[in-house]
Coordinates of C-alpha atoms in Angstrom, one line a residue:
X1 CA -24.6 -61.2 -18.3
X2 CA -22.3 -63.3 -20.5
X3 CA -19.0 -61.6 -21.6
X4 CA -19.0 -60.5 -25.2
X5 CA -16.7 -62.7 -27.3
X6 CA -13.7 -60.9 -28.6
X7 CA -13.1 -60.5 -32.3
X8 CA -10.4 -62.8 -33.8
X9 CA -8.6 -59.9 -35.4
X10 CA -8.4 -58.0 -32.1
X11 CA -6.9 -61.1 -30.4
X12 CA -4.3 -61.5 -33.1
X13 CA -3.4 -57.8 -33.1
X14 CA -3.0 -57.6 -29.3
X15 CA -0.9 -60.7 -29.3
X16 CA 1.4 -59.0 -31.8
X17 CA 0.9 -61.6 -34.4
X18 CA -0.2 -59.3 -37.2
X19 CA -0.2 -55.6 -38.0
X20 CA -3.4 -53.5 -38.1
X21 CA -3.4 -52.6 -41.9
X22 CA -3.2 -56.4 -42.7
X23 CA -6.1 -57.2 -40.4
X24 CA -8.3 -54.4 -41.7
X25 CA -7.6 -55.5 -45.3
X26 CA -8.5 -59.1 -44.4
X27 CA -11.7 -58.1 -42.6
X28 CA -12.7 -56.1 -45.7
X29 CA -12.1 -59.2 -47.9
X30 CA -14.0 -61.4 -45.4
X31 CA -17.0 -59.2 -45.6
X32 CA -17.0 -59.0 -49.4
X33 CA -16.4 -62.7 -50.1
X34 CA -18.1 -64.3 -47.1
X35 CA -14.9 -66.2 -46.3
X36 CA -13.8 -66.6 -42.7
X37 CA -11.1 -64.2 -41.4
X38 CA -8.8 -66.9 -40.1
X39 CA -8.8 -68.7 -43.5
X40 CA -8.0 -65.5 -45.4
X41 CA -5.1 -64.8 -43.1
X42 CA -3.8 -68.4 -43.4
X43 CA -4.1 -68.3 -47.2
X44 CA -2.1 -65.1 -47.3
X45 CA 0.6 -66.6 -45.1
X46 CA 0.2 -63.9 -42.5
X47 CA -0.2 -66.4 -39.7
X48 CA 0.2 -70.2 -39.4
X49 CA -2.2 -72.9 -38.2
X50 CA -0.8 -72.9 -34.7
X51 CA -1.3 -69.2 -34.2
X52 CA -4.8 -69.4 -35.5
X53 CA -5.7 -72.3 -33.3
X54 CA -4.4 -70.5 -30.2
X55 CA -6.3 -67.4 -31.1
X56 CA -9.5 -69.4 -31.7
X57 CA -9.0 -71.1 -28.3
X58 CA -8.8 -67.8 -26.6
X59 CA -11.8 -66.4 -28.5
X60 CA -14.1 -69.3 -27.6
X61 CA -12.7 -69.9 -24.1
X62 CA -11.3 -73.4 -24.9
X63 CA -8.1 -75.0 -24.0
X64 CA -5.3 -75.1 -26.7
X65 CA -3.6 -78.5 -27.3
X66 CA -0.2 -78.7 -29.1
X67 CA -0.3 -82.1 -30.8
X68 CA 3.5 -82.0 -31.3
X69 CA 3.8 -82.3 -27.5
X70 CA 0.6 -84.3 -26.7
X71 CA 0.4 -88.1 -27.1
X72 CA -3.0 -89.7 -27.4
X73 CA -3.2 -93.2 -25.9
X74 CA -4.3 -95.9 -28.3
X75 CA -7.2 -96.8 -26.0
X76 CA -8.4 -93.2 -26.1
X77 CA -8.7 -93.4 -29.9
X78 CA -11.2 -96.2 -29.5
X79 CA -13.6 -94.0 -27.6
X80 CA -15.0 -92.7 -31.0
X81 CA -15.7 -94.8 -34.1
X82 CA -13.0 -94.4 -36.8
X83 CA -15.6 -93.1 -39.3
X84 CA -16.4 -90.1 -37.0
X85 CA -12.8 -89.3 -36.5
X86 CA -12.1 -89.3 -40.2
X87 CA -15.3 -87.6 -41.3
X88 CA -15.1 -84.6 -38.8
X89 CA -11.4 -84.4 -38.2
X90 CA -11.6 -84.8 -34.4
X91 CA -9.6 -86.7 -31.8
X92 CA -10.8 -88.1 -28.5
X93 CA -8.4 -87.3 -25.6
X94 CA -10.0 -88.9 -22.5
X95 CA -13.3 -89.7 -20.9
X96 CA -14.2 -88.6 -17.3
X97 CA -17.5 -88.3 -15.4
X98 CA -19.7 -88.8 -18.5
X99 CA -17.8 -86.2 -20.5
X100 CA -15.6 -86.8 -23.5
X101 CA -12.5 -84.5 -23.8
X102 CA -12.5 -83.8 -27.6
X103 CA -9.9 -82.2 -29.7
X104 CA -11.4 -80.2 -32.6
X105 CA -10.0 -77.8 -35.2
X106 CA -13.0 -75.7 -35.8
X107 CA -15.0 -74.3 -32.8
X108 CA -18.0 -73.6 -35.1
X109 CA -18.3 -77.2 -36.4
X110 CA -21.5 -77.9 -34.5
X111 CA -22.2 -81.0 -36.6
X112 CA -19.1 -82.7 -35.2
X113 CA -20.2 -82.1 -31.6
X114 CA -23.8 -83.1 -32.3
X115 CA -22.6 -86.4 -33.9
X116 CA -20.6 -87.2 -30.8
X117 CA -23.6 -86.4 -28.5
X118 CA -26.0 -88.5 -30.7
X119 CA -23.7 -91.5 -31.4
X120 CA -22.1 -91.8 -28.0
X121 CA -24.6 -90.2 -25.6
X122 CA -21.7 -88.1 -24.2
X123 CA -21.2 -84.4 -23.7
X124 CA -18.1 -83.2 -25.5
X125 CA -15.7 -81.0 -23.5
X126 CA -13.8 -79.3 -26.4
X127 CA -10.3 -78.1 -26.8
X128 CA -8.7 -76.7 -29.9
X129 CA -5.7 -77.8 -32.0
X130 CA -4.2 -77.0 -35.4
X131 CA -6.6 -78.7 -37.9
X132 CA -3.7 -79.7 -40.2
X133 CA -1.9 -81.4 -37.2
X134 CA -5.2 -83.1 -36.3
X135 CA -5.4 -84.4 -39.9
X136 CA -1.8 -85.6 -39.8
X137 CA -2.2 -87.2 -36.4
X138 CA -5.3 -89.1 -37.6
X139 CA -3.5 -90.3 -40.7
X140 CA -0.4 -91.4 -38.8
X141 CA -2.4 -93.1 -35.9
X142 CA -4.6 -95.0 -38.4
X143 CA -1.5 -95.9 -40.4
X144 CA 0.1 -97.4 -37.4
X145 CA -2.8 -99.8 -37.1
X146 CA -2.5 -100.5 -40.8
X147 CA 1.2 -101.2 -40.4
X148 CA 0.4 -103.8 -37.8
X149 CA -2.1 -105.4 -40.3
X150 CA 0.6 -105.2 -42.9
X151 CA 3.0 -107.2 -40.8
X152 CA 0.3 -109.8 -40.2
X153 CA -0.4 -109.9 -44.0
X154 CA 3.3 -110.4 -44.7
X155 CA 3.4 -113.3 -42.3
X156 CA 0.2 -114.7 -43.8
X157 CA 1.7 -114.5 -47.3
X158 CA 4.7 -116.5 -46.2
X159 CA 2.5 -119.1 -44.5
X160 CA 0.2 -119.4 -47.5
X161 CA 3.2 -119.8 -49.9
X162 CA 4.4 -122.6 -47.7
X163 CA 1.0 -124.3 -47.9
X164 CA 0.9 -124.0 -51.7
X165 CA 4.4 -125.4 -52.0
X166 CA 3.2 -128.5 -50.2
X167 CA 0.3 -128.9 -52.6
X168 CA 2.8 -129.1 -55.5
X169 CA 2.8 -128.0 -59.1
X170 CA -0.3 -130.1 -60.0
X171 CA -2.7 -127.3 -58.9
X172 CA -4.5 -126.4 -62.2
X173 CA -6.9 -123.7 -63.3
X174 CA -9.7 -126.2 -62.9
X175 CA -8.7 -126.7 -59.3
X176 CA -8.8 -123.0 -58.7
X177 CA -12.2 -122.6 -60.3
X178 CA -13.5 -125.4 -58.0
X179 CA -12.1 -123.7 -55.0
X180 CA -13.5 -120.3 -56.0
X181 CA -17.0 -121.8 -56.4
X182 CA -16.9 -124.0 -53.3
X183 CA -18.2 -123.3 -49.9
X184 CA -14.7 -122.7 -48.5
X185 CA -13.8 -120.0 -51.0
X186 CA -11.8 -117.8 -48.6
X187 CA -10.0 -120.9 -47.2
X188 CA -8.4 -121.9 -50.6
X189 CA -4.6 -121.2 -50.3
X190 CA -4.2 -119.6 -53.7
X191 CA -7.3 -117.4 -53.1
X192 CA -5.9 -116.3 -49.8
X193 CA -2.5 -115.6 -51.4
X194 CA -4.0 -113.3 -54.0
X195 CA -6.2 -111.5 -51.5
X196 CA -3.2 -110.9 -49.2
X197 CA -1.1 -109.6 -52.1
X198 CA -3.8 -107.1 -53.0
X199 CA -4.5 -106.1 -49.4
X200 CA -0.9 -105.7 -48.6
X201 CA -0.4 -103.3 -51.6
X202 CA -3.3 -101.2 -50.5
X203 CA -2.1 -100.8 -47.0
X204 CA 1.4 -99.8 -48.2
X205 CA -0.2 -97.0 -50.3
X206 CA 1.0 -98.7 -53.5
X207 CA -0.2 -97.4 -56.9
X208 CA 0.5 -100.6 -58.8
X209 CA 1.1 -104.3 -58.2
X210 CA 3.5 -106.0 -60.6
X211 CA 3.2 -109.8 -60.9
X212 CA 6.3 -110.7 -63.0
X213 CA 7.2 -114.3 -64.0
X214 CA 11.0 -114.9 -63.9
X215 CA 13.1 -117.9 -64.9
X216 CA 12.9 -119.5 -61.4
X217 CA 10.3 -117.5 -59.5
X218 CA 7.4 -115.1 -59.7
X219 CA 8.5 -111.6 -58.5
X220 CA 5.9 -109.4 -56.7
X221 CA 6.7 -105.7 -56.8
X222 CA 4.7 -102.7 -55.5
X223 CA 5.1 -99.2 -56.8
X224 CA 5.1 -96.9 -53.8
X225 CA 5.5 -93.1 -54.3
X226 CA 6.5 -93.8 -58.0
X227 CA 9.3 -96.2 -57.1
X228 CA 9.1 -100.0 -57.5
X229 CA 9.9 -102.0 -54.3
X230 CA 10.4 -105.8 -54.5
X231 CA 8.2 -107.3 -51.7
X232 CA 7.8 -111.0 -52.4
X233 CA 9.1 -113.9 -54.5
X234 CA 6.5 -116.7 -55.1
X235 CA 7.8 -120.2 -56.0
X236 CA 7.6 -120.9 -59.8
X237 CA 5.2 -123.9 -59.3
X238 CA 2.6 -121.3 -58.2
X239 CA 2.8 -119.2 -61.3
X240 CA -0.1 -120.9 -63.2
X241 CA -2.6 -120.8 -60.4
X242 CA -1.6 -117.3 -59.3
X243 CA -2.0 -115.9 -62.8
X244 CA -5.2 -117.8 -63.4
X245 CA -6.8 -116.6 -60.2
X246 CA -6.0 -112.9 -61.1
X247 CA -7.5 -113.4 -64.6
X248 CA -10.7 -115.0 -63.1
X249 CA -11.1 -112.0 -60.7
X250 CA -10.6 -109.5 -63.5
X251 CA -13.0 -111.2 -66.0
X252 CA -10.3 -112.2 -68.5
X253 CA -10.3 -115.3 -70.7
X254 CA -8.1 -117.8 -68.8
X255 CA -7.6 -119.9 -71.9
X256 CA -6.1 -117.0 -73.9
X257 CA -2.4 -116.9 -73.1
X258 CA -1.0 -115.5 -76.4
X259 CA -2.6 -112.1 -76.6
X260 CA -2.7 -109.1 -74.2
X261 CA -5.9 -108.7 -72.2
X262 CA -7.4 -106.0 -70.0
X263 CA -9.8 -106.3 -67.1
X264 CA -11.1 -104.8 -63.8
X265 CA -11.4 -106.0 -60.2
X266 CA -13.7 -104.4 -57.6
X267 CA -12.8 -105.1 -54.0
X268 CA -13.7 -103.7 -50.6
X269 CA -10.7 -103.0 -48.4
X270 CA -10.6 -101.2 -45.1
X271 CA -14.2 -100.0 -45.6
X272 CA -13.4 -98.4 -49.0
X273 CA -14.5 -99.6 -52.4
X274 CA -11.4 -99.9 -54.5
X275 CA -11.1 -100.5 -58.3
X276 CA -8.2 -102.2 -59.8
X277 CA -7.4 -101.8 -63.6
X278 CA -5.7 -105.0 -64.7
X279 CA -3.4 -105.5 -67.7
X280 CA -2.1 -108.9 -68.8
X281 CA 0.7 -109.3 -71.4
X282 CA 2.5 -112.5 -72.6
X283 CA 6.3 -112.4 -71.8
X284 CA 9.3 -114.8 -72.0
X285 CA 8.6 -116.7 -68.8
X286 CA 4.8 -116.5 -68.8
X287 CA 2.0 -113.9 -68.5
X288 CA 3.0 -110.6 -66.7
X289 CA 0.2 -108.9 -64.9
X290 CA 0.0 -105.3 -63.6
X291 CA -2.9 -104.2 -61.3
X292 CA -3.3 -100.4 -61.2
X293 CA -4.9 -99.4 -57.8
X294 CA -7.5 -96.7 -58.3
X295 CA -8.1 -95.0 -54.9
X296 CA -11.0 -92.6 -54.7
X297 CA -9.1 -90.4 -52.3
X298 CA -6.1 -90.1 -54.8
X299 CA -7.9 -87.5 -56.9
X300 CA -9.9 -85.7 -54.2
X301 CA -7.1 -84.1 -52.3
X302 CA -8.0 -80.5 -53.3
X303 CA -5.9 -77.8 -54.9
X304 CA -4.2 -76.8 -51.6
X305 CA -2.6 -80.3 -51.3
X306 CA -1.1 -80.4 -54.8
X307 CA 2.1 -78.7 -53.8
X308 CA 1.8 -75.2 -55.4
X309 CA 3.8 -72.3 -54.0
X310 CA 1.6 -69.5 -52.7
X311 CA 1.9 -67.3 -55.8
X312 CA 1.4 -70.1 -58.2
X313 CA -1.6 -71.3 -56.2
X314 CA -3.3 -67.9 -56.5
X315 CA -2.6 -67.7 -60.2
X316 CA -3.8 -71.3 -60.8
X317 CA -7.2 -70.6 -59.1
X318 CA -7.6 -67.3 -61.0
X319 CA -6.8 -69.0 -64.4
X320 CA -9.3 -71.9 -63.9
X321 CA -12.1 -69.5 -63.2
X322 CA -11.9 -67.7 -66.5
X323 CA -15.0 -68.1 -68.7
X324 CA -13.2 -69.5 -71.8
X325 CA -9.9 -70.6 -73.3
X326 CA -7.6 -73.6 -73.1
X327 CA -5.7 -74.7 -70.0
X328 CA -3.1 -77.3 -70.7
X329 CA -1.3 -79.6 -68.2
X330 CA 1.8 -81.3 -69.6
X331 CA 4.1 -84.0 -68.3
X332 CA 4.9 -87.6 -68.8
X333 CA 2.7 -90.6 -67.7
X334 CA 2.5 -90.8 -63.9
X335 CA 3.3 -87.1 -63.3
X336 CA -0.1 -86.4 -61.7
X337 CA -1.8 -84.5 -64.6
X338 CA -5.2 -86.3 -64.0
X339 CA -5.1 -85.4 -60.3
X340 CA -4.4 -81.7 -61.0
X341 CA -7.2 -81.5 -63.6
X342 CA -9.7 -83.3 -61.4
X343 CA -8.8 -80.9 -58.5
X344 CA -9.5 -78.0 -60.8
X345 CA -12.8 -79.5 -62.0
X346 CA -13.9 -80.2 -58.4
X347 CA -13.3 -76.6 -57.6
X348 CA -15.5 -75.6 -60.5
X349 CA -18.2 -78.3 -60.1
X350 CA -21.2 -76.2 -59.1
X351 CA -24.9 -76.6 -59.9
X352 CA -24.7 -73.6 -62.3
X353 CA -21.9 -75.2 -64.4
X354 CA -22.3 -78.1 -66.9
X355 CA -19.1 -80.1 -67.1
X356 CA -18.5 -82.8 -69.8
X357 CA -15.4 -85.0 -70.0
X358 CA -13.9 -87.3 -72.7
X359 CA -11.6 -89.8 -71.1
X360 CA -9.7 -92.9 -72.1
X361 CA -10.3 -94.6 -69.7
X362 CA -12.7 -93.1 -67.1
X363 CA -10.9 -94.1 -64.0
X364 CA -12.8 -92.1 -61.3
X365 CA -16.4 -91.2 -61.2
X366 CA -17.6 -87.9 -59.9
X367 CA -21.1 -86.6 -59.1
X368 CA -22.2 -83.6 -61.1
X369 CA -20.0 -84.3 -64.1
X370 CA -21.0 -86.0 -67.4
X371 CA -18.1 -88.4 -68.1
X372 CA -17.7 -90.1 -71.5
X373 CA -15.6 -93.2 -72.1
X374 CA -13.6 -93.4 -75.4
X375 CA -14.3 -96.6 -77.2
X376 CA -12.3 -96.7 -80.4
X377 CA -13.5 -100.2 -81.3
X378 CA -16.9 -98.8 -82.2
X379 CA -15.7 -95.5 -83.5
X380 CA -16.5 -93.5 -80.3
X381 CA -13.2 -91.5 -80.4
X382 CA -12.1 -88.2 -78.8
X383 CA -13.0 -86.5 -82.0
X384 CA -16.5 -87.8 -82.1
X385 CA -17.2 -87.2 -78.4
X386 CA -15.9 -83.6 -78.7
X387 CA -18.1 -82.8 -81.7
X388 CA -21.1 -84.3 -79.9
X389 CA -20.5 -82.7 -76.6
X390 CA -20.5 -79.2 -78.1
X391 CA -24.1 -79.7 -78.9
X392 CA -24.8 -80.4 -75.2
X393 CA -24.1 -76.7 -74.3
X394 CA -21.4 -77.3 -71.7
X395 CA -19.6 -74.6 -69.8
X396 CA -16.5 -76.6 -69.1
X397 CA -14.9 -79.4 -71.2
X398 CA -12.2 -81.9 -70.2
X399 CA -10.4 -83.7 -73.0
X400 CA -8.3 -86.5 -71.5
X401 CA -5.4 -86.0 -73.9
X402 CA -4.7 -84.1 -77.2
X403 CA -3.2 -86.8 -79.4
X404 CA -3.5 -85.3 -82.8
X405 CA -4.2 -82.2 -84.8
X406 CA -7.9 -83.0 -85.4
X407 CA -8.7 -83.2 -81.6
X408 CA -6.5 -80.1 -81.0
X409 CA -8.4 -78.1 -83.7
X410 CA -11.8 -79.0 -82.2
X411 CA -10.6 -78.2 -78.7
X412 CA -9.3 -74.8 -79.8
X413 CA -12.6 -74.0 -81.7
X414 CA -14.5 -74.9 -78.5
X415 CA -12.3 -72.5 -76.5
X416 CA -12.8 -69.7 -79.1
X417 CA -16.6 -70.1 -79.0
X418 CA -16.9 -69.5 -75.2
X419 CA -16.0 -72.8 -73.6
X420 CA -13.4 -73.4 -70.9
X421 CA -11.3 -76.4 -72.1
X422 CA -8.9 -78.5 -70.0
X423 CA -6.6 -81.0 -71.5
X424 CA -3.2 -82.7 -71.3
X425 CA -0.3 -82.9 -73.6
X426 CA 3.0 -84.9 -73.5
X427 CA 5.8 -82.4 -73.5
X428 CA 8.9 -81.9 -71.3
X429 CA 8.1 -78.4 -70.1
X430 CA 5.4 -75.8 -70.4
X431 CA 6.7 -73.5 -73.2
X432 CA 7.3 -76.5 -75.6
X433 CA 3.5 -77.2 -75.5
X434 CA 3.1 -74.2 -77.9
X435 CA 5.5 -75.5 -80.5
X436 CA 4.1 -79.1 -80.1
X437 CA 0.5 -77.9 -81.0
X438 CA 1.9 -76.0 -84.0
X439 CA 3.8 -79.2 -85.1
X440 CA 0.5 -81.1 -84.9
X441 CA -0.8 -78.8 -87.6
X442 CA -2.7 -76.3 -85.6
X443 CA -2.5 -72.8 -87.1
X444 CA -0.2 -70.5 -85.0
X445 CA -2.8 -67.7 -84.7
X446 CA -5.3 -70.2 -83.2
X447 CA -2.7 -71.4 -80.7
X448 CA -1.9 -67.8 -79.8
X449 CA -5.5 -66.7 -79.4
X450 CA -6.9 -69.7 -77.5
X451 CA -4.4 -70.8 -74.9
X452 CA -4.8 -69.1 -71.5
X453 CA -2.1 -71.0 -69.6
X454 CA 0.1 -74.0 -69.6
X455 CA 1.2 -76.0 -66.5
X456 CA 4.1 -78.5 -66.6
X457 CA 4.5 -80.8 -63.6
X458 CA 6.3 -83.7 -62.0
X459 CA 5.7 -85.7 -58.8
X460 CA 8.5 -85.7 -56.2
X461 CA 8.7 -87.8 -53.1
X462 CA 8.3 -86.1 -49.7
X463 CA 10.7 -86.7 -46.8
X464 CA 9.1 -88.9 -44.1
X465 CA 8.2 -86.8 -41.2
X466 CA 8.9 -89.5 -38.6
X467 CA 12.5 -90.0 -39.5
X468 CA 13.4 -86.5 -40.9
X469 CA 16.9 -85.3 -40.0
X470 CA 19.3 -82.7 -41.2
X471 CA 21.5 -84.0 -44.0
X472 CA 25.1 -82.9 -43.1
X473 CA 26.5 -84.5 -46.2
X474 CA 24.1 -84.0 -49.2
X475 CA 25.2 -85.4 -52.6
X476 CA 27.7 -83.0 -54.2
X477 CA 26.7 -84.2 -57.6
X478 CA 23.0 -83.4 -56.9
X479 CA 23.9 -80.0 -55.5
X480 CA 26.0 -79.2 -58.6
X481 CA 23.3 -80.3 -61.0
X482 CA 20.8 -78.0 -59.3
X483 CA 23.2 -75.1 -59.0
X484 CA 22.8 -75.0 -55.2
X485 CA 25.7 -72.9 -53.7
X486 CA 27.4 -73.2 -50.4
X487 CA 26.0 -69.8 -49.4
X488 CA 22.4 -71.2 -50.0
X489 CA 23.3 -74.3 -47.9
X490 CA 24.3 -72.1 -45.0
X491 CA 21.1 -70.1 -45.2
X492 CA 18.8 -73.2 -45.6
X493 CA 19.8 -76.5 -44.0
X494 CA 19.0 -79.6 -46.2
X495 CA 17.0 -82.5 -44.8
X496 CA 16.7 -86.2 -45.5
X497 CA 14.8 -89.2 -44.2
X498 CA 16.9 -91.6 -42.1
X499 CA 14.6 -94.5 -42.9
X500 CA 12.0 -96.1 -40.5
X501 CA 9.2 -98.7 -40.6
X502 CA 6.7 -95.9 -41.5
X503 CA 8.4 -95.3 -44.8
X504 CA 9.6 -98.9 -45.5
X505 CA 13.1 -97.7 -44.8
X506 CA 13.1 -95.4 -47.9
X507 CA 13.2 -92.1 -46.1
X508 CA 10.3 -90.8 -48.2
X509 CA 6.5 -91.0 -47.6
X510 CA 4.0 -89.5 -50.0
X511 CA 4.4 -87.3 -53.0
X512 CA 3.6 -83.7 -54.1
X513 CA 4.1 -81.8 -57.3
X514 CA 6.7 -79.4 -58.6
X515 CA 5.3 -77.1 -61.3
X516 CA 6.1 -74.4 -63.9
X517 CA 3.1 -72.3 -64.7
X518 CA 3.1 -70.0 -67.7
X519 CA 0.3 -67.5 -68.5
X520 CA 0.3 -66.3 -72.1
X521 CA 0.8 -62.6 -72.3
X522 CA 1.1 -60.4 -75.5
X523 CA 4.8 -61.2 -76.0
X524 CA 4.3 -64.9 -75.8
X525 CA 1.3 -64.8 -78.1
X526 CA 3.4 -62.9 -80.7
X527 CA 6.1 -65.5 -80.4
X528 CA 3.6 -68.3 -80.9
X529 CA 2.2 -66.5 -83.9
X530 CA 5.7 -66.1 -85.3
X531 CA 6.5 -69.8 -84.8
X532 CA 9.4 -68.9 -82.5
X533 CA 11.6 -71.8 -81.3
X534 CA 11.0 -73.2 -77.9
X535 CA 14.2 -71.7 -76.4
X536 CA 12.9 -68.2 -77.2
X537 CA 9.4 -68.9 -75.8
X538 CA 11.0 -70.3 -72.6
X539 CA 13.2 -67.2 -72.1
X540 CA 10.2 -65.0 -72.6
X541 CA 8.1 -67.1 -70.2
X542 CA 10.8 -66.9 -67.5
X543 CA 11.1 -63.1 -68.0
X544 CA 7.3 -63.0 -67.5
X545 CA 7.6 -64.6 -64.1
X546 CA 7.5 -68.4 -64.8
X547 CA 9.2 -70.4 -62.1
X548 CA 10.9 -73.4 -63.7
X549 CA 10.5 -77.0 -62.5
X550 CA 14.0 -76.9 -61.1
X551 CA 13.5 -73.6 -59.2
X552 CA 10.3 -74.9 -57.8
X553 CA 12.1 -78.1 -56.7
X554 CA 14.9 -76.0 -55.0
X555 CA 12.2 -74.1 -53.1
X556 CA 10.9 -77.4 -51.7
X557 CA 14.4 -78.5 -50.8
X558 CA 15.0 -75.3 -48.8
X559 CA 11.7 -75.7 -47.1
X560 CA 12.7 -79.2 -45.9
X561 CA 10.0 -80.9 -48.0
X562 CA 12.3 -83.1 -50.2
X563 CA 15.9 -83.8 -50.9
X564 CA 18.4 -82.5 -53.6
X565 CA 18.8 -86.1 -54.8
X566 CA 15.1 -86.5 -55.4
X567 CA 14.9 -83.2 -57.4
X568 CA 18.0 -84.1 -59.4
X569 CA 16.7 -87.6 -60.1
X570 CA 13.3 -86.3 -61.4
X571 CA 14.6 -83.3 -63.4
X572 CA 17.5 -85.2 -64.9
X573 CA 15.3 -88.1 -66.0
X574 CA 12.8 -85.8 -67.7
X575 CA 15.5 -83.7 -69.5
X576 CA 14.6 -80.4 -67.9
X577 CA 17.9 -79.7 -66.2
X578 CA 19.3 -76.2 -66.1
X579 CA 22.5 -75.6 -68.1

């Protein structure tokens, strides 16, 4: 007779990892919500991913693997197709006697095991690791391969530039068109150069490519993690064919060089379909072009990965599930507002909910949502879309941006008539959004009664995990600006990135948000109704439990996520420094 499998809570309790009342409370929540016990304990920060993985391994009789101490050989990774690794979050360890040793994060993921059996005709011998570490290992190992491709691309760009220099300045737009239409399309040097610039930017995780004509050269810069890095300088004699090729790809008029133009490029890179939004503007030394890289995975990261502290995360999820009212996200361009709103909508995107959006432009397409593109040239404005969408009986409305009092009034009326409305506003912090709406001409009592919550955010760079070291000499100026005391430094060591090939020598890799989330209570509503100044609203919000952007940033410094210099840079630029 098979031995009965132990309960996960029993294993954790006997191992001394959690107390009995906490387990009983979590079990009760699991039964009422249908969520798995391990995930409830993780979300409540009662255990970490390693403890849960060890307990699951013991529960199911599998071996536990610590990926911090286990190195998977490159040849082992080739035992499973990359698509299976990425789709199921699994890692192959070795292959022996017709069995594949497989690292999994979830012992109940039968689909992953069946996929391995079906695709490879091998029986998986499973062991368990922390799912987050598996995900990180997959990302890093695949990135290593992309880094190698990046080096090859860099070499190819230099080679192609040399070839073009030999061709000389006589290469015209007509020559490019002939090359593009000819049988040897991919062999044309200028075509190869453009392809390589685009591919190189994608593999470097860039968000923008800047092609900038200078007096004596064409500068190529990539924006990585919000910071521009100069990567290449193209000879001046290649400027005309380079710009023309980009305009051809994006569907612009190559003869028009005096007026700004916009276009789009669709390209398949690394198995992904990538969109590029292209902007062309005349400048002193020729046409300057910027390609905005729209990655599908950039806005599908989920609420958990945005960077919320645990208490703000719980409040955020609770707020977005309210039946009506307005939820505003504020911050400057490039602060991740769209990503946050899409994360909220994806959480709410269920068959029983009708979601309509009004966007300018629609950058990402999602199944299950009705997305409307603003077209001002034919009078299809935010105002007109909003008035029309209310007749479509939606549950949830997204307004890309509240730009004037008319749109604000309609959004507020929608919120007061039973709709949940999401939108963005350009303000420095969360409390000033209230006074901004009133300044637009919205009546104070409407602002006070309709707004549920306001979230202000910025994006900060994360310390590279590969070269992360303790910073024995953090910037005194940054510490002073953030009011970090010597006592706090003794309790919480500060980290930095030393710089390595993984992070292009910057010490940072990736970005997350810092936030201040304010829920409107009775006192805040009264202040809004009384047209109180922003300073009073801010004090009341802090008293009600709002964590400021700077305080959220300090938490992330003390957790070793980012550096004091990064928080000081972001908060100083945006004018939200503490006094």
